[in-house]
Amino acid sequence: MSALVEVILPVFLVIGFGYFATWRGHFPETAIEGLMKFTQNFAIPTLLFRAISSLDLSQSFDPALLTSFYVGAGSGFAVAFLGARYLFKRPWPDSVAIGFGGLFSNSVLLGLAITERAYGIDALGPNFVIVSVHAPFCYVVGVTAMEFARAQGKSLGATMLSVLRSMARNALVIGIAAGFAVNFTGLALPAVFTDAVDMMARAALPAAIFGLGGVLACYKPEGDMGVVALIVTVSLVLHPTITYTLGQALGLSHGQLRSAVLTASMAPGINIYVFANMYGVARRVAATAVLVATGLSILTVWVWLAILG
């Protein structure tokens, strides 16, 4: 019970504040839209840039860590995609968007916040390793699958060009790439610049999770609940279970295992709605899945915290 009170509830209370403020009209939807643009396009990319630029890559980038997390993520995509197509008879583009729901964990807004609350800021190294690959991996899988589903005779080269263009416009990918560039080159950044970057980075998580509550208030829980249940089960149960099992088999340290499993156990991020909206498919399902899974994750994350110790 102490884990629920001390670790999980503060994060979800901030989400609740954002939800209530938006629901009651104290924080209009246009303000939420602006806040999310600030966090997703500026503050969070800045946070990722700062973390990756100063990360000890030789110590942090463990192939076993990435394997345990991303085999689980890829399995989640496959199960949700195939279930949507063959169990629920959804069209191919819809099935890709639903598969993306089983792939994309809320690794930043919830994953970083809850791991920091549970184990302290020094425990976030493995999280940043996972996050540094997360957006590129998920968008390469999702966009590539969607472009092939919608190819309609386009050549392989044209399809892959569409994938690269989508990636190049993603602010998270830009922030991650800039962080790696500074890290690899050993570029010494002026203190006045890093101080400004740190100010921006500190605003990222509290603003983002408040904004997430506002975003959830804008969506009504509606859509095919069978498909929603599939996404929720894959995200909250299948992905972390595979990651936990593989992490133990591959010999992850306790700190790596905690970060990988907690990140895998997060509800789907709002990016699954962004992805669905970008292609105009399965939008109600995506919005409902984010809302339902975020609510249920209060309990499932508590279970995973108890298992991890």
PDB file of C-alpha atoms in Angstrom:
ATOM      1  CA  MET A   1       0.000   0.000   0.000  1.00  0.00           C
ATOM      2  CA  SER A   2       2.880   2.402   0.744  1.00  0.00           C
ATOM      3  CA  ALA A   3       4.085   2.047  -2.886  1.00  0.00           C
ATOM      4  CA  LEU A   4       0.637   3.044  -4.137  1.00  0.00           C
ATOM      5  CA  VAL A   5       0.464   6.078  -1.871  1.00  0.00           C
ATOM      6  CA  GLU A   6       4.056   7.292  -2.096  1.00  0.00           C
ATOM      7  CA  VAL A   7       4.962   6.494  -5.694  1.00  0.00           C
ATOM      8  CA  ILE A   8       1.953   6.111  -7.947  1.00  0.00           C
ATOM      9  CA  LEU A   9      -0.716   8.393  -6.525  1.00  0.00           C
ATOM     10  CA  PRO A  10       1.288  11.665  -6.670  1.00  0.00           C
ATOM     11  CA  VAL A  11       1.791  11.171 -10.411  1.00  0.00           C
ATOM     12  CA  PHE A  12      -1.850  10.310 -11.017  1.00  0.00           C
ATOM     13  CA  LEU A  13      -3.026  13.161  -8.787  1.00  0.00           C
ATOM     14  CA  VAL A  14      -1.239  15.596 -11.113  1.00  0.00           C
ATOM     15  CA  ILE A  15      -2.960  13.874 -14.045  1.00  0.00           C
ATOM     16  CA  GLY A  16      -6.208  14.224 -12.111  1.00  0.00           C
ATOM     17  CA  PHE A  17      -5.613  17.943 -11.567  1.00  0.00           C
ATOM     18  CA  GLY A  18      -5.201  18.385 -15.307  1.00  0.00           C
ATOM     19  CA  TYR A  19      -8.292  16.284 -16.001  1.00  0.00           C
ATOM     20  CA  PHE A  20     -10.455  18.189 -13.489  1.00  0.00           C
ATOM     21  CA  ALA A  21      -9.238  21.627 -14.573  1.00  0.00           C
ATOM     22  CA  THR A  22     -10.033  20.867 -18.211  1.00  0.00           C
ATOM     23  CA  TRP A  23     -13.301  19.055 -17.498  1.00  0.00           C
ATOM     24  CA  ARG A  24     -14.583  22.003 -15.410  1.00  0.00           C
ATOM     25  CA  GLY A  25     -13.478  24.554 -17.985  1.00  0.00           C
ATOM     26  CA  HIS A  26     -10.805  26.191 -15.809  1.00  0.00           C
ATOM     27  CA  PHE A  27      -8.152  25.199 -18.345  1.00  0.00           C
ATOM     28  CA  PRO A  28      -9.623  25.323 -21.863  1.00  0.00           C
ATOM     29  CA  GLU A  29      -8.880  22.725 -24.528  1.00  0.00           C
ATOM     30  CA  THR A  30      -6.938  25.289 -26.548  1.00  0.00           C
ATOM     31  CA  ALA A  31      -4.631  25.816 -23.549  1.00  0.00           C
ATOM     32  CA  ILE A  32      -4.147  22.049 -23.199  1.00  0.00           C
ATOM     33  CA  GLU A  33      -3.277  21.851 -26.890  1.00  0.00           C
ATOM     34  CA  GLY A  34      -0.681  24.589 -26.434  1.00  0.00           C
ATOM     35  CA  LEU A  35       0.727  22.968 -23.289  1.00  0.00           C
ATOM     36  CA  MET A  36       1.106  19.592 -25.012  1.00  0.00           C
ATOM     37  CA  LYS A  37       2.792  21.219 -28.004  1.00  0.00           C
ATOM     38  CA  PHE A  38       5.227  22.880 -25.601  1.00  0.00           C
ATOM     39  CA  THR A  39       6.015  19.653 -23.763  1.00  0.00           C
ATOM     40  CA  GLN A  40       6.139  17.303 -26.757  1.00  0.00           C
ATOM     41  CA  ASN A  41       7.893  19.626 -29.196  1.00  0.00           C
ATOM     42  CA  PHE A  42      10.222  21.533 -26.850  1.00  0.00           C
ATOM     43  CA  ALA A  43      10.447  20.527 -23.174  1.00  0.00           C
ATOM     44  CA  ILE A  44      10.611  16.730 -23.513  1.00  0.00           C
ATOM     45  CA  PRO A  45      12.996  16.786 -26.510  1.00  0.00           C
ATOM     46  CA  THR A  46      15.172  19.120 -24.407  1.00  0.00           C
ATOM     47  CA  LEU A  47      15.000  16.697 -21.457  1.00  0.00           C
ATOM     48  CA  LEU A  48      16.026  13.792 -23.696  1.00  0.00           C
ATOM     49  CA  PHE A  49      18.789  15.841 -25.318  1.00  0.00           C
ATOM     50  CA  ARG A  50      20.252  16.752 -21.922  1.00  0.00           C
ATOM     51  CA  ALA A  51      20.027  13.220 -20.536  1.00  0.00           C
ATOM     52  CA  ILE A  52      21.529  11.487 -23.583  1.00  0.00           C
ATOM     53  CA  SER A  53      24.244  14.080 -24.161  1.00  0.00           C
ATOM     54  CA  SER A  54      25.632  13.365 -20.674  1.00  0.00           C
ATOM     55  CA  LEU A  55      24.903   9.615 -20.507  1.00  0.00           C
ATOM     56  CA  ASP A  56      27.831   7.205 -20.129  1.00  0.00           C
ATOM     57  CA  LEU A  57      27.030   5.144 -23.209  1.00  0.00           C
ATOM     58  CA  SER A  58      29.725   2.537 -22.579  1.00  0.00           C
ATOM     59  CA  GLN A  59      28.176   1.700 -19.217  1.00  0.00           C
ATOM     60  CA  SER A  60      24.490   2.159 -20.030  1.00  0.00           C
ATOM     61  CA  PHE A  61      23.876   0.630 -23.477  1.00  0.00           C
ATOM     62  CA  ASP A  62      23.430  -3.029 -22.619  1.00  0.00           C
ATOM     63  CA  PRO A  63      22.047  -5.099 -25.534  1.00  0.00           C
ATOM     64  CA  ALA A  64      20.274  -7.374 -23.019  1.00  0.00           C
ATOM     65  CA  LEU A  65      18.356  -4.387 -21.620  1.00  0.00           C
ATOM     66  CA  LEU A  66      17.168  -3.279 -25.051  1.00  0.00           C
ATOM     67  CA  THR A  67      16.415  -6.855 -26.134  1.00  0.00           C
ATOM     68  CA  SER A  68      14.236  -7.592 -23.110  1.00  0.00           C
ATOM     69  CA  PHE A  69      12.201  -4.406 -23.574  1.00  0.00           C
ATOM     70  CA  TYR A  70      11.901  -4.308 -27.363  1.00  0.00           C
ATOM     71  CA  VAL A  71      11.144  -7.987 -27.888  1.00  0.00           C
ATOM     72  CA  GLY A  72       8.220  -7.351 -25.546  1.00  0.00           C
ATOM     73  CA  ALA A  73       7.234  -4.213 -27.451  1.00  0.00           C
ATOM     74  CA  GLY A  74       7.473  -5.943 -30.839  1.00  0.00           C
ATOM     75  CA  SER A  75       5.445  -8.876 -29.533  1.00  0.00           C
ATOM     76  CA  GLY A  76       2.821  -6.425 -28.306  1.00  0.00           C
ATOM     77  CA  PHE A  77       2.575  -4.885 -31.762  1.00  0.00           C
ATOM     78  CA  ALA A  78       2.250  -8.299 -33.424  1.00  0.00           C
ATOM     79  CA  VAL A  79      -0.430  -9.576 -31.029  1.00  0.00           C
ATOM     80  CA  ALA A  80      -2.524  -6.383 -31.187  1.00  0.00           C
ATOM     81  CA  PHE A  81      -2.123  -6.088 -34.980  1.00  0.00           C
ATOM     82  CA  LEU A  82      -3.023  -9.710 -35.713  1.00  0.00           C
ATOM     83  CA  GLY A  83      -5.825  -9.731 -33.140  1.00  0.00           C
ATOM     84  CA  ALA A  84      -7.381  -6.605 -34.661  1.00  0.00           C
ATOM     85  CA  ARG A  85      -7.141  -8.030 -38.183  1.00  0.00           C
ATOM     86  CA  TYR A  86      -8.152 -11.655 -37.689  1.00  0.00           C
ATOM     87  CA  LEU A  87     -10.163 -11.631 -34.436  1.00  0.00           C
ATOM     88  CA  PHE A  88     -12.021  -8.347 -34.884  1.00  0.00           C
ATOM     89  CA  LYS A  89     -11.882  -8.162 -38.712  1.00  0.00           C
ATOM     90  CA  ARG A  90     -10.588  -4.583 -38.812  1.00  0.00           C
ATOM     91  CA  PRO A  91      -9.154  -3.174 -42.080  1.00  0.00           C
ATOM     92  CA  TRP A  92      -5.389  -3.317 -42.527  1.00  0.00           C
ATOM     93  CA  PRO A  93      -4.735   0.390 -41.733  1.00  0.00           C
ATOM     94  CA  ASP A  94      -6.959   0.181 -38.619  1.00  0.00           C
ATOM     95  CA  SER A  95      -5.077  -2.939 -37.549  1.00  0.00           C
ATOM     96  CA  VAL A  96      -1.726  -1.163 -37.846  1.00  0.00           C
ATOM     97  CA  ALA A  97      -2.961   1.716 -35.660  1.00  0.00           C
ATOM     98  CA  ILE A  98      -4.292  -0.790 -33.101  1.00  0.00           C
ATOM     99  CA  GLY A  99      -0.977  -2.654 -33.225  1.00  0.00           C
ATOM    100  CA  PHE A 100       0.763   0.658 -32.513  1.00  0.00           C
ATOM    101  CA  GLY A 101      -1.340   0.820 -29.347  1.00  0.00           C
ATOM    102  CA  GLY A 102       0.237  -2.442 -28.201  1.00  0.00           C
ATOM    103  CA  LEU A 103       3.697  -1.153 -29.108  1.00  0.00           C
ATOM    104  CA  PHE A 104       4.014   2.379 -27.720  1.00  0.00           C
ATOM    105  CA  SER A 105       4.335   2.589 -23.922  1.00  0.00           C
ATOM    106  CA  ASN A 106       4.110   5.954 -22.174  1.00  0.00           C
ATOM    107  CA  SER A 107       7.822   5.727 -21.436  1.00  0.00           C
ATOM    108  CA  VAL A 108       8.420   9.432 -20.799  1.00  0.00           C
ATOM    109  CA  LEU A 109       5.384  11.070 -19.196  1.00  0.00           C
ATOM    110  CA  LEU A 110       4.634   8.144 -16.879  1.00  0.00           C
ATOM    111  CA  GLY A 111       7.676   5.871 -17.108  1.00  0.00           C
ATOM    112  CA  LEU A 112      10.255   8.461 -16.061  1.00  0.00           C
ATOM    113  CA  ALA A 113       7.988  10.036 -13.439  1.00  0.00           C
ATOM    114  CA  ILE A 114       7.044   6.781 -11.700  1.00  0.00           C
ATOM    115  CA  THR A 115      10.563   5.303 -11.824  1.00  0.00           C
ATOM    116  CA  GLU A 116      11.964   8.495 -10.307  1.00  0.00           C
ATOM    117  CA  ARG A 117       9.291   8.480  -7.595  1.00  0.00           C
ATOM    118  CA  ALA A 118       9.949   4.802  -6.834  1.00  0.00           C
ATOM    119  CA  TYR A 119      13.741   4.548  -6.974  1.00  0.00           C
ATOM    120  CA  GLY A 120      15.174   8.061  -7.222  1.00  0.00           C
ATOM    121  CA  ILE A 121      16.667  10.136 -10.004  1.00  0.00           C
ATOM    122  CA  ASP A 122      19.881   8.082 -10.042  1.00  0.00           C
ATOM    123  CA  ALA A 123      17.867   5.032 -11.169  1.00  0.00           C
ATOM    124  CA  LEU A 124      16.864   6.663 -14.467  1.00  0.00           C
ATOM    125  CA  GLY A 125      19.947   5.684 -16.502  1.00  0.00           C
ATOM    126  CA  PRO A 126      18.387   2.507 -17.977  1.00  0.00           C
ATOM    127  CA  ASN A 127      15.156   4.440 -18.595  1.00  0.00           C
ATOM    128  CA  PHE A 128      16.978   6.991 -20.727  1.00  0.00           C
ATOM    129  CA  VAL A 129      18.642   4.193 -22.701  1.00  0.00           C
ATOM    130  CA  ILE A 130      15.217   2.688 -23.446  1.00  0.00           C
ATOM    131  CA  VAL A 131      13.679   6.086 -24.228  1.00  0.00           C
ATOM    132  CA  SER A 132      16.548   7.020 -26.571  1.00  0.00           C
ATOM    133  CA  VAL A 133      15.528   4.159 -28.867  1.00  0.00           C
ATOM    134  CA  HIS A 134      11.806   4.209 -28.135  1.00  0.00           C
ATOM    135  CA  ALA A 135      10.463   6.858 -30.484  1.00  0.00           C
ATOM    136  CA  PRO A 136      12.692   5.852 -33.433  1.00  0.00           C
ATOM    137  CA  PHE A 137      11.916   2.147 -32.986  1.00  0.00           C
ATOM    138  CA  CYS A 138       8.167   2.574 -32.537  1.00  0.00           C
ATOM    139  CA  TYR A 139       7.721   5.057 -35.354  1.00  0.00           C
ATOM    140  CA  VAL A 140       9.867   3.025 -37.757  1.00  0.00           C
ATOM    141  CA  VAL A 141       7.711  -0.034 -37.025  1.00  0.00           C
ATOM    142  CA  GLY A 142       4.397   1.838 -37.066  1.00  0.00           C
ATOM    143  CA  VAL A 143       5.013   4.165 -40.002  1.00  0.00           C
ATOM    144  CA  THR A 144       6.608   1.428 -42.106  1.00  0.00           C
ATOM    145  CA  ALA A 145       3.702  -0.949 -41.466  1.00  0.00           C
ATOM    146  CA  MET A 146       1.158   1.795 -42.184  1.00  0.00           C
ATOM    147  CA  GLU A 147       2.890   2.931 -45.360  1.00  0.00           C
ATOM    148  CA  PHE A 148       2.880  -0.640 -46.647  1.00  0.00           C
ATOM    149  CA  ALA A 149      -0.779  -1.064 -45.625  1.00  0.00           C
ATOM    150  CA  ARG A 150      -1.641   2.113 -47.561  1.00  0.00           C
ATOM    151  CA  ALA A 151       0.970   1.751 -50.308  1.00  0.00           C
ATOM    152  CA  GLN A 152      -1.564   1.261 -53.113  1.00  0.00           C
ATOM    153  CA  GLY A 153       1.085   0.481 -55.691  1.00  0.00           C
ATOM    154  CA  LYS A 154       3.864   2.751 -54.400  1.00  0.00           C
ATOM    155  CA  SER A 155       7.354   1.359 -54.807  1.00  0.00           C
ATOM    156  CA  LEU A 156       9.435   0.185 -51.867  1.00  0.00           C
ATOM    157  CA  GLY A 157      11.737   3.182 -52.307  1.00  0.00           C
ATOM    158  CA  ALA A 158       8.871   5.676 -52.200  1.00  0.00           C
ATOM    159  CA  THR A 159       7.421   3.955 -49.140  1.00  0.00           C
ATOM    160  CA  MET A 160      10.729   4.067 -47.264  1.00  0.00           C
ATOM    161  CA  LEU A 161      11.170   7.740 -48.228  1.00  0.00           C
ATOM    162  CA  SER A 162       7.807   8.470 -46.578  1.00  0.00           C
ATOM    163  CA  VAL A 163       9.061   6.708 -43.441  1.00  0.00           C
ATOM    164  CA  LEU A 164      12.257   8.779 -43.334  1.00  0.00           C
ATOM    165  CA  ARG A 165      10.355  12.036 -43.834  1.00  0.00           C
ATOM    166  CA  SER A 166       8.012  11.207 -40.944  1.00  0.00           C
ATOM    167  CA  MET A 167      10.973  10.409 -38.697  1.00  0.00           C
ATOM    168  CA  ALA A 168      12.880  13.566 -39.606  1.00  0.00           C
ATOM    169  CA  ARG A 169       9.933  15.753 -38.554  1.00  0.00           C
ATOM    170  CA  ASN A 170       9.530  14.117 -35.115  1.00  0.00           C
ATOM    171  CA  ALA A 171      10.736  16.471 -32.347  1.00  0.00           C
ATOM    172  CA  LEU A 172      11.587  13.603 -29.982  1.00  0.00           C
ATOM    173  CA  VAL A 173      13.814  12.014 -32.616  1.00  0.00           C
ATOM    174  CA  ILE A 174      15.513  15.367 -33.259  1.00  0.00           C
ATOM    175  CA  GLY A 175      16.221  15.857 -29.534  1.00  0.00           C
ATOM    176  CA  ILE A 176      17.565  12.304 -29.191  1.00  0.00           C
ATOM    177  CA  ALA A 177      19.762  12.646 -32.311  1.00  0.00           C
ATOM    178  CA  ALA A 178      21.195  15.960 -31.065  1.00  0.00           C
ATOM    179  CA  GLY A 179      21.970  14.370 -27.688  1.00  0.00           C
ATOM    180  CA  PHE A 180      23.840  11.509 -29.348  1.00  0.00           C
ATOM    181  CA  ALA A 181      25.749  13.976 -31.535  1.00  0.00           C
ATOM    182  CA  VAL A 182      27.000  15.891 -28.493  1.00  0.00           C
ATOM    183  CA  ASN A 183      27.802  12.657 -26.648  1.00  0.00           C
ATOM    184  CA  PHE A 184      29.740  11.053 -29.499  1.00  0.00           C
ATOM    185  CA  THR A 185      31.722  14.184 -30.358  1.00  0.00           C
ATOM    186  CA  GLY A 186      32.506  15.107 -26.748  1.00  0.00           C
ATOM    187  CA  LEU A 187      31.460  18.683 -27.469  1.00  0.00           C
ATOM    188  CA  ALA A 188      31.790  20.899 -24.372  1.00  0.00           C
ATOM    189  CA  LEU A 189      28.641  22.966 -24.007  1.00  0.00           C
ATOM    190  CA  PRO A 190      28.823  26.430 -22.390  1.00  0.00           C
ATOM    191  CA  ALA A 191      27.493  26.520 -18.814  1.00  0.00           C
ATOM    192  CA  VAL A 192      25.046  29.296 -19.685  1.00  0.00           C
ATOM    193  CA  PHE A 193      23.549  27.029 -22.377  1.00  0.00           C
ATOM    194  CA  THR A 194      23.291  23.941 -20.157  1.00  0.00           C
ATOM    195  CA  ASP A 195      21.705  26.036 -17.384  1.00  0.00           C
ATOM    196  CA  ALA A 196      19.006  27.159 -19.820  1.00  0.00           C
ATOM    197  CA  VAL A 197      18.527  23.593 -21.075  1.00  0.00           C
ATOM    198  CA  ASP A 198      18.187  22.347 -17.482  1.00  0.00           C
ATOM    199  CA  MET A 199      15.501  24.959 -16.751  1.00  0.00           C
ATOM    200  CA  MET A 200      13.508  23.768 -19.749  1.00  0.00           C
ATOM    201  CA  ALA A 201      14.040  20.099 -18.868  1.00  0.00           C
ATOM    202  CA  ARG A 202      12.781  20.561 -15.296  1.00  0.00           C
ATOM    203  CA  ALA A 203       9.483  21.836 -16.657  1.00  0.00           C
ATOM    204  CA  ALA A 204       8.963  18.813 -18.903  1.00  0.00           C
ATOM    205  CA  LEU A 205       7.528  16.082 -16.675  1.00  0.00           C
ATOM    206  CA  PRO A 206       5.168  18.068 -14.391  1.00  0.00           C
ATOM    207  CA  ALA A 207       3.788  20.068 -17.320  1.00  0.00           C
ATOM    208  CA  ALA A 208       3.442  16.959 -19.460  1.00  0.00           C
ATOM    209  CA  ILE A 209       1.572  14.831 -16.930  1.00  0.00           C
ATOM    210  CA  PHE A 210      -0.757  17.757 -16.091  1.00  0.00           C
ATOM    211  CA  GLY A 211      -1.361  18.161 -19.824  1.00  0.00           C
ATOM    212  CA  LEU A 212      -1.970  14.418 -20.191  1.00  0.00           C
ATOM    213  CA  GLY A 213      -4.854  14.733 -17.727  1.00  0.00           C
ATOM    214  CA  GLY A 214      -6.296  17.536 -19.816  1.00  0.00           C
ATOM    215  CA  VAL A 215      -5.969  15.495 -22.998  1.00  0.00           C
ATOM    216  CA  LEU A 216      -7.795  12.567 -21.389  1.00  0.00           C
ATOM    217  CA  ALA A 217     -10.624  14.902 -20.362  1.00  0.00           C
ATOM    218  CA  CYS A 218     -11.140  15.839 -24.007  1.00  0.00           C
ATOM    219  CA  TYR A 219     -11.987  12.267 -25.044  1.00  0.00           C
ATOM    220  CA  LYS A 220     -15.121  10.313 -24.290  1.00  0.00           C
ATOM    221  CA  PRO A 221     -14.707   6.593 -23.500  1.00  0.00           C
ATOM    222  CA  GLU A 222     -16.278   5.151 -26.609  1.00  0.00           C
ATOM    223  CA  GLY A 223     -15.342   2.751 -29.377  1.00  0.00           C
ATOM    224  CA  ASP A 224     -15.055  -0.987 -29.838  1.00  0.00           C
ATOM    225  CA  MET A 225     -14.452  -2.154 -26.272  1.00  0.00           C
ATOM    226  CA  GLY A 226     -13.260  -5.560 -27.426  1.00  0.00           C
ATOM    227  CA  VAL A 227     -10.395  -3.987 -29.358  1.00  0.00           C
ATOM    228  CA  VAL A 228      -9.740  -1.600 -26.461  1.00  0.00           C
ATOM    229  CA  ALA A 229      -9.515  -4.577 -24.086  1.00  0.00           C
ATOM    230  CA  LEU A 230      -6.984  -6.173 -26.454  1.00  0.00           C
ATOM    231  CA  ILE A 231      -4.761  -3.067 -26.419  1.00  0.00           C
ATOM    232  CA  VAL A 232      -5.043  -2.703 -22.635  1.00  0.00           C
ATOM    233  CA  THR A 233      -4.182  -6.363 -21.986  1.00  0.00           C
ATOM    234  CA  VAL A 234      -1.200  -6.293 -24.333  1.00  0.00           C
ATOM    235  CA  SER A 235       0.126  -3.033 -22.865  1.00  0.00           C
ATOM    236  CA  LEU A 236      -0.387  -3.631 -19.159  1.00  0.00           C
ATOM    237  CA  VAL A 237       0.129  -7.399 -18.953  1.00  0.00           C
ATOM    238  CA  LEU A 238       1.814  -8.992 -21.996  1.00  0.00           C
ATOM    239  CA  HIS A 239       4.597  -6.456 -22.623  1.00  0.00           C
ATOM    240  CA  PRO A 240       5.872  -6.237 -19.011  1.00  0.00           C
ATOM    241  CA  THR A 241       5.547 -10.012 -18.545  1.00  0.00           C
ATOM    242  CA  ILE A 242       7.735 -10.713 -21.594  1.00  0.00           C
ATOM    243  CA  THR A 243      10.215  -8.043 -20.492  1.00  0.00           C
ATOM    244  CA  TYR A 244      10.373  -9.441 -16.944  1.00  0.00           C
ATOM    245  CA  THR A 245      10.881 -13.004 -18.170  1.00  0.00           C
ATOM    246  CA  LEU A 246      13.518 -12.082 -20.746  1.00  0.00           C
ATOM    247  CA  GLY A 247      15.261  -9.683 -18.365  1.00  0.00           C
ATOM    248  CA  GLN A 248      15.739 -12.439 -15.812  1.00  0.00           C
ATOM    249  CA  ALA A 249      16.848 -14.937 -18.464  1.00  0.00           C
ATOM    250  CA  LEU A 250      19.385 -12.473 -19.904  1.00  0.00           C
ATOM    251  CA  GLY A 251      20.804 -11.584 -16.490  1.00  0.00           C
ATOM    252  CA  LEU A 252      19.839  -7.930 -16.180  1.00  0.00           C
ATOM    253  CA  SER A 253      20.919  -6.198 -12.997  1.00  0.00           C
ATOM    254  CA  HIS A 254      18.168  -5.432 -10.515  1.00  0.00           C
ATOM    255  CA  GLY A 255      18.217  -1.747 -11.472  1.00  0.00           C
ATOM    256  CA  GLN A 256      17.996  -2.518 -15.187  1.00  0.00           C
ATOM    257  CA  LEU A 257      15.176  -4.999 -14.614  1.00  0.00           C
ATOM    258  CA  ARG A 258      13.179  -2.491 -12.570  1.00  0.00           C
ATOM    259  CA  SER A 259      13.534   0.231 -15.201  1.00  0.00           C
ATOM    260  CA  ALA A 260      12.736  -2.079 -18.119  1.00  0.00           C
ATOM    261  CA  VAL A 261       9.693  -3.713 -16.537  1.00  0.00           C
ATOM    262  CA  LEU A 262       8.244  -0.489 -15.134  1.00  0.00           C
ATOM    263  CA  THR A 263       8.628   1.225 -18.506  1.00  0.00           C
ATOM    264  CA  ALA A 264       7.026  -1.768 -20.237  1.00  0.00           C
ATOM    265  CA  SER A 265       4.112  -1.703 -17.773  1.00  0.00           C
ATOM    266  CA  MET A 266       3.102   1.860 -18.616  1.00  0.00           C
ATOM    267  CA  ALA A 267      -0.193   2.542 -20.357  1.00  0.00           C
ATOM    268  CA  PRO A 268      -0.105   3.446 -24.071  1.00  0.00           C
ATOM    269  CA  GLY A 269       1.050   7.008 -24.584  1.00  0.00           C
ATOM    270  CA  ILE A 270      -1.060   9.712 -26.179  1.00  0.00           C
ATOM    271  CA  ASN A 271       1.156   9.186 -29.227  1.00  0.00           C
ATOM    272  CA  ILE A 272      -1.051   6.248 -30.210  1.00  0.00           C
ATOM    273  CA  TYR A 273      -3.900   8.734 -30.726  1.00  0.00           C
ATOM    274  CA  VAL A 274      -1.546  11.106 -32.551  1.00  0.00           C
ATOM    275  CA  PHE A 275      -0.502   8.231 -34.804  1.00  0.00           C
ATOM    276  CA  ALA A 276      -4.100   7.131 -35.457  1.00  0.00           C
ATOM    277  CA  ASN A 277      -5.196  10.722 -36.081  1.00  0.00           C
ATOM    278  CA  MET A 278      -2.283  11.277 -38.476  1.00  0.00           C
ATOM    279  CA  TYR A 279      -3.685   8.547 -40.728  1.00  0.00           C
ATOM    280  CA  GLY A 280      -7.374   9.085 -39.929  1.00  0.00           C
ATOM    281  CA  VAL A 281      -7.972   5.505 -38.723  1.00  0.00           C
ATOM    282  CA  ALA A 282      -9.098   3.894 -35.416  1.00  0.00           C
ATOM    283  CA  ARG A 283      -9.116   7.261 -33.637  1.00  0.00           C
ATOM    284  CA  ARG A 284     -11.945   6.486 -31.189  1.00  0.00           C
ATOM    285  CA  VAL A 285     -10.340   3.167 -30.285  1.00  0.00           C
ATOM    286  CA  ALA A 286      -6.960   4.834 -29.701  1.00  0.00           C
ATOM    287  CA  ALA A 287      -8.398   7.615 -27.528  1.00  0.00           C
ATOM    288  CA  THR A 288     -10.480   5.181 -25.482  1.00  0.00           C
ATOM    289  CA  ALA A 289      -7.536   2.811 -25.021  1.00  0.00           C
ATOM    290  CA  VAL A 290      -5.351   5.626 -23.654  1.00  0.00           C
ATOM    291  CA  LEU A 291      -8.063   6.680 -21.198  1.00  0.00           C
ATOM    292  CA  VAL A 292      -8.958   3.172 -19.987  1.00  0.00           C
ATOM    293  CA  ALA A 293      -5.378   1.882 -19.783  1.00  0.00           C
ATOM    294  CA  THR A 294      -4.133   4.969 -17.934  1.00  0.00           C
ATOM    295  CA  GLY A 295      -6.833   4.510 -15.309  1.00  0.00           C
ATOM    296  CA  LEU A 296      -6.232   0.779 -14.908  1.00  0.00           C
ATOM    297  CA  SER A 297      -2.464   1.224 -14.762  1.00  0.00           C
ATOM    298  CA  ILE A 298      -2.827   2.676 -11.255  1.00  0.00           C
ATOM    299  CA  LEU A 299      -3.467  -0.891 -10.092  1.00  0.00           C
ATOM    300  CA  THR A 300      -1.274  -2.822 -12.534  1.00  0.00           C
ATOM    301  CA  VAL A 301       1.800  -0.647 -11.882  1.00  0.00           C
ATOM    302  CA  TRP A 302       1.243  -1.200  -8.155  1.00  0.00           C
ATOM    303  CA  VAL A 303       1.375  -4.957  -8.805  1.00  0.00           C
ATOM    304  CA  TRP A 304       4.599  -4.654 -10.802  1.00  0.00           C
ATOM    305  CA  LEU A 305       6.187  -2.479  -8.090  1.00  0.00           C
ATOM    306  CA  ALA A 306       5.339  -5.203  -5.553  1.00  0.00           C
ATOM    307  CA  ILE A 307       6.858  -7.888  -7.799  1.00  0.00           C
ATOM    308  CA  LEU A 308      10.020  -5.868  -8.421  1.00  0.00           C
ATOM    309  CA  GLY A 309      10.491  -4.947  -4.782  1.00  0.00           C
TER     310      GLY A 309
END
